[in-house]
Amino acid sequence: MIACYIIFSKKLDRFYIGVTQSDLNERISKHNNGSYGNHRYTAKANDWELFICIECENIRKATSIEKQIKKMKSSVYIKNLKLYPDLIKKLKNINN
């Protein structure tokens, strides 16, 4: 599965936005156990949980969506993605 995903840490009260081509549960597990190194942002917590998964047809689209979400720099926008699924549809249609 190719996806842009957003995970949330209650400990940090922060979101993390990423892209994966592998199993999402495995990816989140790796964030939680520090597999990506102690210097990485997600290593600051071990309670990351999936907030949203946006499945994509290719890695280019997933990366484009990731960049667009990061560009917004807004946790309100991220929360609205979950509340208003039409926002995700709009994200998927950018650059089509």
Short mmCIF file of C-alpha atoms in Angstrom, two decimals:
data_model
loop_
_atom_site.label_atom_id
_atom_site.label_comp_id
_atom_site.label_asym_id
_atom_site.label_seq_id
_atom_site.Cartn_x
_atom_site.Cartn_y
_atom_site.Cartn_z
CA MET A 1 0.00 0.00 0.00
CA ILE A 2 1.21 3.48 -0.86
CA ALA A 3 -0.08 6.18 1.47
CA CYS A 4 0.39 9.53 3.08
CA TYR A 5 -0.25 9.06 6.79
CA ILE A 6 -0.64 11.25 9.82
CA ILE A 7 0.14 9.95 13.28
CA PHE A 8 -0.48 11.67 16.61
CA SER A 9 1.34 11.57 19.94
CA LYS A 10 -0.65 12.44 23.05
CA LYS A 11 2.61 12.80 24.98
CA LEU A 12 3.86 15.52 22.62
CA ASP A 13 0.41 16.73 21.55
CA ARG A 14 1.83 16.80 18.02
CA PHE A 15 1.19 15.33 14.61
CA TYR A 16 3.70 13.73 12.28
CA ILE A 17 3.08 13.49 8.54
CA GLY A 18 4.82 10.87 6.45
CA VAL A 19 4.67 8.66 3.37
CA THR A 20 5.02 4.90 3.18
CA GLN A 21 5.14 2.14 0.62
CA SER A 22 5.19 -0.60 3.25
CA ASP A 23 2.75 -1.94 5.84
CA LEU A 24 1.39 1.02 7.79
CA ASN A 25 1.09 -0.80 11.13
CA GLU A 26 4.69 -1.90 10.85
CA ARG A 27 5.73 1.66 10.01
CA ILE A 28 3.98 3.07 13.08
CA SER A 29 5.54 0.35 15.23
CA LYS A 30 8.97 1.41 13.96
CA HIS A 31 8.22 5.04 14.88
CA ASN A 32 7.23 3.91 18.38
CA ASN A 33 10.27 1.74 19.03
CA GLY A 34 12.86 4.20 17.71
CA SER A 35 13.91 2.14 14.69
CA TYR A 36 14.62 5.30 12.72
CA GLY A 37 17.20 6.53 15.23
CA ASN A 38 17.17 8.62 18.40
CA HIS A 39 17.82 11.83 16.49
CA ARG A 40 14.53 11.61 14.55
CA TYR A 41 11.47 13.68 15.47
CA THR A 42 9.30 10.64 16.18
CA ALA A 43 11.88 9.27 18.64
CA LYS A 44 10.73 11.92 21.14
CA ALA A 45 7.67 9.79 21.95
CA ASN A 46 6.58 6.17 21.84
CA ASP A 47 2.81 6.59 21.80
CA TRP A 48 2.25 7.40 18.11
CA GLU A 49 -1.19 6.37 16.84
CA LEU A 50 -2.69 6.55 13.39
CA PHE A 51 -4.81 9.66 12.90
CA ILE A 52 -5.45 9.48 9.14
CA CYS A 53 -4.30 7.32 6.25
CA ILE A 54 -4.71 8.64 2.71
CA GLU A 55 -4.19 5.84 0.22
CA CYS A 56 -2.63 6.92 -3.07
CA GLU A 57 -2.12 5.39 -6.50
CA ASN A 58 1.62 6.15 -6.54
CA ILE A 59 4.46 7.51 -4.41
CA ARG A 60 4.53 10.80 -6.34
CA LYS A 61 0.92 11.55 -5.36
CA ALA A 62 1.52 10.53 -1.73
CA THR A 63 4.55 12.83 -1.53
CA SER A 64 2.59 15.67 -3.12
CA ILE A 65 -0.17 15.30 -0.53
CA GLU A 66 2.40 15.12 2.29
CA LYS A 67 4.01 18.37 1.11
CA GLN A 68 0.65 20.13 0.80
CA ILE A 69 -0.38 19.16 4.34
CA LYS A 70 3.01 20.21 5.76
CA LYS A 71 2.81 23.51 3.87
CA MET A 72 -0.41 24.36 5.75
CA LYS A 73 1.47 24.21 9.10
CA SER A 74 -1.81 23.78 10.93
CA SER A 75 -3.07 21.20 13.37
CA VAL A 76 -6.57 22.62 12.81
CA TYR A 77 -6.24 21.79 9.10
CA ILE A 78 -5.13 18.25 9.97
CA LYS A 79 -8.08 17.80 12.33
CA ASN A 80 -10.40 19.12 9.62
CA LEU A 81 -9.11 16.47 7.22
CA LYS A 82 -10.70 13.91 9.50
CA LEU A 83 -13.90 15.90 10.02
CA TYR A 84 -14.43 16.84 6.37
CA PRO A 85 -13.51 14.01 3.96
CA ASP A 86 -14.05 16.34 0.99
CA LEU A 87 -10.78 18.04 1.93
CA ILE A 88 -8.97 14.76 1.26
CA LYS A 89 -10.68 14.49 -2.13
CA LYS A 90 -9.43 17.99 -2.97
CA LEU A 91 -5.90 17.03 -1.90
CA LYS A 92 -6.00 13.99 -4.16
CA ASN A 93 -7.10 16.15 -7.11
CA ILE A 94 -4.28 18.69 -6.78
CA ASN A 95 -1.87 18.38 -9.72
CA ASN A 96 -4.06 15.87 -11.56
#
